Structure formats: structure tokens, C-alpha cells
Amino acid sequence: MSASKSSLAALTLGAIGVVYGDIGTSVLYAVKEVFGSGHVPFTPDNVYGILSIFFWTLTVIISLKYVTLVLRADNNGEGGLVAMLALASQSVKDKPRLRRWLLGIGIFGTCLFYGDGVITPAISVLSAVEGLEVVSPTFKKAVIPLTLVILFGLFAVQKHGTAGIGKFFGPVTLVWFAVIALLGVSHIVSHPEILWAISPHYALGFMFHHPGITFIILGAVVLCVTGGEALYADMGHFGKKPIRLAWFSIVMPSLTLNYFGQGALLLANPAAVKNPFYMMAPDWALIPLVVLATAATVIASQALITGAFSVTKQVIQLGYLPRLQVHHTSVKDTGQIYMPFVNWGLFVLIVLAVVMFRSSSNLAAAYGIAVTLDMLITTVLTFFVIRYGWKYPLALCIAATGFFFVVDLAFFASNLLKLLEGGWFPLLIGGAVFMLMMTWKQGRGLLNDSLRKDALDLPSFLEAVFVSPPTRVDGTAVFLTAEPGTVPNALLHNLKHNKVLHANNLFVTVRSHEVPWIGMDRRTEIESLGHDCWQVTVNYGFKNDPDLPKALQQIRGRGCNLDVMTTSYFLSRDIVIPTIGNGMAQWREKLFAQMHHNASGAAAFLNLPNNAVVELGSKIEI
């Protein structure tokens, strides 16, 4: 019993550090942006109204939608938009047209994650370092250079893995929540009446008297719930219970106390609106608070970078991106990976965001549009999961998701007002990634069609070959083929040039499925083709780490005895030639050909031993 309690405590502490870093640093800029926008007349009643809106936004979107409803939609214990997309896709698999639409919507939502992944570290670290301006205006010139140095350091350490520093994430973020709660309490004590703002009638009163202003400021209010998607995305790492416990016992109370403390400060000193968070602190605590805030924002950014690696790997497995170089940074935790291209690509875009927007207030204009659209997509996918997957009554499904859909739509519509001020930036990033993903998916389809059109039937081909068999040599040849039952190009080249056939021949197709995990008991399927030849299918979920040699060990004792030391892997390295005609636009075919050329080799992706791989090239027109 005590062991399970200590395990729950450890997981809860981990969840505080990883899951809630982003939402926990929203206190740095959310209130400042609402009152600093110039849209809200500064009166005590409006302070009460805005704080009430903040509290009920946190309650409705985080407590009710994510913590209560969405966390229930786990895909074999996994969460996140990719897992939700897989669930929704499976739920409507008997409706191909609807399934195609949902896949498109879900993949676009995944692409928006990258836009969010650029804005979050930029606005978080920048808003923390801007505390130096409160210490002294002379530090203003140092804010952007210092922000860039901190961000560079963060991205530079990724290749070493986060296992060493990861154990400090929870304790540092816990200290952060304790500090922001104490800062809030120190000002609430002076104006305890501010706690009445918890009553929803203040929020409803403000909305009723200022409907136009309410709609405009929703784009800034949403800053208090950015990071909500992380609750669901990290469910597989921590589990539902620790995430829920961390939210209701630590995170929600600390955020509420801090926001209400900022409100109490504004009632006492309206001039504090230029940076209410830092102006809550006494002068002696400013520098330590800037340091702690910077540490908290770096941790929040780290969680997002790790998420970008994880999401990219899942999307590659689902077949929407070419293989990219993946380094495992931990021998114990296979989920800890480093992807150089994603890491430095994100860094370049974040530097661009910091240099272009130059302040957290300007970045706030760009923030929100990708987040709210992702929230909207999650709600839509949730409807299809609970209606078609869980078979709940239609009225209950509409009631459960319809309310959240209206709320999410209101926030998204408000954020559209910021489109020209900077909202275009994350949308542009998401749109560019979506175009790349769709080009790769459709290009792979065209490539497979072309291969299938020219392919020979494998059983018939083997029968013809063994009428007058070539010389057999010792060992096992593993031929990778995209389509089971077809002759791989590598086999044709091997017979043509080497004029030999191995004693054992495996024709292996690797399949990725729309489920997070596939266990070793369902990893391999084997079918004998005669003449010591076998057709093998290897199955992976989108969170499994492909390891073909390990998977092939499963077929020992099933008619084929595989000796690791005498096994060779034959791969076809196809060169794609774009042609005018059917298929994609010419520029997209050229883009696909370039992506195909730059994709990392299948050998590294499938963890094949370098000294046992033979690659044979061929040209294919699409």
C-alpha cells in the first residue's frame, strides 16, 4: 500500500513538472494582456468580472472538458491528438468517406501543434526574462539577446537527453506553484473581498454588459488555458489519476490564488497593469523570481520539445512523414528520443518568432489561434469517439460535446481577430507542415501504385525460378517489400547480378497500425511459400520502436530457423522520377521526390545491423 502511495506521489510530482509547466507559466502574461489590451475600461467591477471569467474558463475548459471528459478517451492508455485521431478513425472505419475527412482534420490539428510548439517557448521564456525590465529599465536591451541565449542552451542540450535534468522538473515546478500561490495570497490578504469573483454572476454580468468587449478579450483570456492539450497528450506517461490529482490539489488552486492576487494588486494599484505578475513581488524578491520564472518556462518549453519529438515519430509511423534520424537518449526509457532535424528546425523558427515579434505582448497576438483550433478539433474527434466508438446515445453525445464545441468556437472566433496581428504565423507553420504531410502520404500512394502496376506475383515467380533453380548459398536473405505477395526489386537485382539464392528467404512487409502499441504476441505473422521461402508480416503500433531483427526472432521454431550471424538484409533504394500526367501537381511530385531522397535509410529506422545490409537501387516513375 505504501509503495503504491509513493508511486502515485512520484507520478503526481512528475505530472506537475511536465504536464503543467505550460499552463503554470501563463500567469506571467495572461492578466497583463487582458487589461493591457486597452479594450477593458479599468473599474473595480470589471476587475471582478475578468477574474471570474478567468476562473470559469479554467473550470470549464480544463477541469470539465480535459480532466473530466477527454482523459476518458484513452487509446490503450495513450492520449494526445494522434491517439484521439486513431480512436476516431477506428470508430468510423465502416464509413470510409467520413473516416477520410476525420483523418484530414486530425492530421491538420497535429500540424498546428508545431505552430504552438514555436510560439510557446518564445512567449514563455521572453515573458520570464522581461521581468528584468521591472527590476530596472536599463535591462530592456538585454531581454532579447538573453532570451535567445537561454533558448539556444535549451536546444543544444537535447542531444544529451533529459534523463539527468528531468528529475528536477517536478520539484522546480512545484516550488514555482508554491511561490505563485504565496504571491497571490500576500495581496488577497489586503483585499479578501476579491475572492467573491469566484461567483459566476460576475463573469455573466461582465458578458451581459460588455458583449463586444467580451468577444474581443476572449483571445487574451485563452492564454490562461494554453497547455491544456498537454494534459491529454501526456496521459500515457503518467496516467489519469496523477494528472487529475495534480490539477485539483496543486495546479488549479495555485493558479486561482495568483490570478486573484493580481486582481487584488490592480484594485490597490491600477498602474501595476504594465506587468502585474512581477509587480506583486517585493523589490528584494524580483531577481530570484525572474530566475525561478525562467527555470519554469524552460521546463515548460522542454516538455513541448519532447512532445514534438514524440508526435513526429508517431506521424512517421502512421506514414505521413518520411523517416527522420532518431537518436535514443536513454538505455532504460525507449520513449526518450532526440531528432536533430525537428530540434534545430524548431529552434530556427523560435528565433524567427522572437526576433520578429520582439515582446511577449506582440507574441500574445500570435498565440491562441493554433491552440483554440486544436481544442476545437479535439472536441469534434471526441464526439465521433463517444458516438461511434462507445455507442452512447446521440442526444447524450451532442450534450456532452456540444457545450464545449460552442465554448471552443467562441474562443477560436475571437482569436481570428488577431489573424493579421500575428495569428497568421502559427497557422502558416501548421499549413506548411500539413502540405508536406499530405504530399508525402499521396506520394507514397502513387509510388506504391507504380510498384504494384509493375510488380510480379511472388508465388508464381518462385515457382518459375525453381523449375531451374539457381545456386543456393548458406544463410538467410531478408527482402523488404511494401506489398506482401509481390516480388521485391532487390530479389530481381540479386538474381540478375549475383545469380544466387540463399538457403532461406524471408519476404518481409512492415506494417504500422492506428493503435499505440502492438505486443510481441501479435508482432509477426508467417506463411510458408515452399522451397524454404516465407512471407512474413511484422506489425507495429505508432508508439512502438521498430526493431526488425528482434521481431524476426519471433519466427524461430515456426518452420524457419533464423541465424543472426548468417542473415543478410536486402533493401530496395528507389529513386523517384516525377512525370507529367496523372497524380499530383508537378511541383508536389518534385517535392515528394526530394523528401524521398532525403529520408533517412530504412536500415537505421528498422535497427538493422550495418554490416548485414545490402541496398540495391532502382528508378521508379510516378
Coordinates of C-alpha atoms in Angstrom, one line a residue, residues 317 481-485 508-514 518 523 525 535-542 544 546 548 606:
Q317 CA 4.9 5.5 -38.1
T481 CA 8.7 -5.4 -49.6
A482 CA 6.0 -2.8 -49.3
E483 CA 3.3 -5.1 -50.7
P484 CA 3.0 -8.7 -49.5
G485 CA 2.8 -11.2 -52.3
V508 CA 9.1 -9.1 -45.0
T509 CA 6.4 -6.4 -45.0
V510 CA 6.5 -4.0 -42.1
R511 CA 3.0 -2.7 -41.2
S512 CA 2.2 0.3 -39.0
H513 CA -1.3 0.4 -37.4
E514 CA -3.5 3.1 -35.9
I518 CA 1.2 -3.9 -30.6
R523 CA 4.2 -8.8 -33.7
E525 CA 2.7 -13.4 -39.0
Q535 CA 6.1 -14.4 -46.4
V536 CA 6.4 -12.5 -43.1
T537 CA 4.4 -9.5 -41.9
V538 CA 5.7 -7.5 -38.9
N539 CA 3.2 -5.3 -37.1
Y540 CA 3.9 -2.2 -35.1
G541 CA 1.8 0.4 -33.3
F542 CA 2.6 4.1 -33.8
N544 CA 6.4 1.0 -30.8
P546 CA 10.7 -0.7 -34.8
L548 CA 13.2 -5.9 -37.2
L606 CA 14.4 -0.7 -38.6

